[in-house]
Amino acid sequence: MCVISGLLVNMPTMATTAIASCIFSAEIVLSIITLSINGVVLNSLVHNRKVKSKHFNMLLVKMTFDSSFLLGTIVYSGSVLLNLAGIINRPNILFFTGNVVESLEAAVGALHLFLSLDRLCAMKRPVEYETISAKIQKVTVLFIAATFIICFVLYGVTRDSQQIDAKHLFSHFVNVHVQVDVHIVTFCVFLLSLLASVKFSVEYKRYLNTRVVSTTATDVNKVKKINRVVLHLLVSEFLLLIVPNTVEIVLKKIFDGNEVHRYGPINHPLIVVYTTLSAIVFCAIFPKK
């Protein structure tokens, strides 16, 4: 009877651990698959003359960012799984690796915003596009780096020292109010990105109807190809990033932050799925070597 009672008491914890393990295992598998797909696409972009173009440079920035995020995900998710299995118990490792991933997450919306701006410039200012695009790329990299550093330091200095049983998530270590504030700012950037994407969609329809005289047929095809990618990313961003981020913010305002993340993170797995879908779209559209 004592054994049965003990099992019944521990069932919620066991279920939580099992679900969390499945989520983080899936993240690792998806991350490895996505990194492989990105490798194929990057190889095409770098070595295949048919796809070499200034129009692909921002996608190179995105894929480089995605790959960095996925590598961080593999390390963080692996640390969580080892912690759940009782193999290691290193809170500092969980916090550090989780901080890297969480800080990178904060820049996802900005990356898509700059990607949409880059596409708008390609259609509206084709003659000056190469110069403008180079500036957008530099600003994008600097903005991502600044966002990462600010969030990383912010999470570090506001780390929650309160003891929580069975800590295995980054969210268990951070100040929930700080995390919510960061997510709200990220959400606002997502909205700006969405508005830019809507503007891009409108301009893209005009672009299809009226070809720019100064743009060669080859460039037109490349612009159309990149624009199709961005349209796919727009839909994925709305469904997988904006909606879940909104839900998470609302839940954290209503419930305790640790209760919201009882079974694992909300946004992070969906961002991994988003990067996987992005990689699949890239691979499907770009010709192989």
JSON list of C-alpha atoms in Angstrom, two decimals, residues 28 82-83 286:
[
{"chain": "A", "resi": 28, "resn": "ILE", "atom": "CA", "xyz": [17.03, 18.16, -30.24]},
{"chain": "A", "resi": 82, "resn": "LEU", "atom": "CA", "xyz": [20.53, 15.15, -18.33]},
{"chain": "A", "resi": 83, "resn": "ASN", "atom": "CA", "xyz": [19.14, 17.06, -15.36]},
{"chain": "A", "resi": 286, "resn": "PHE", "atom": "CA", "xyz": [16.51, 26.93, -54.01]}
]
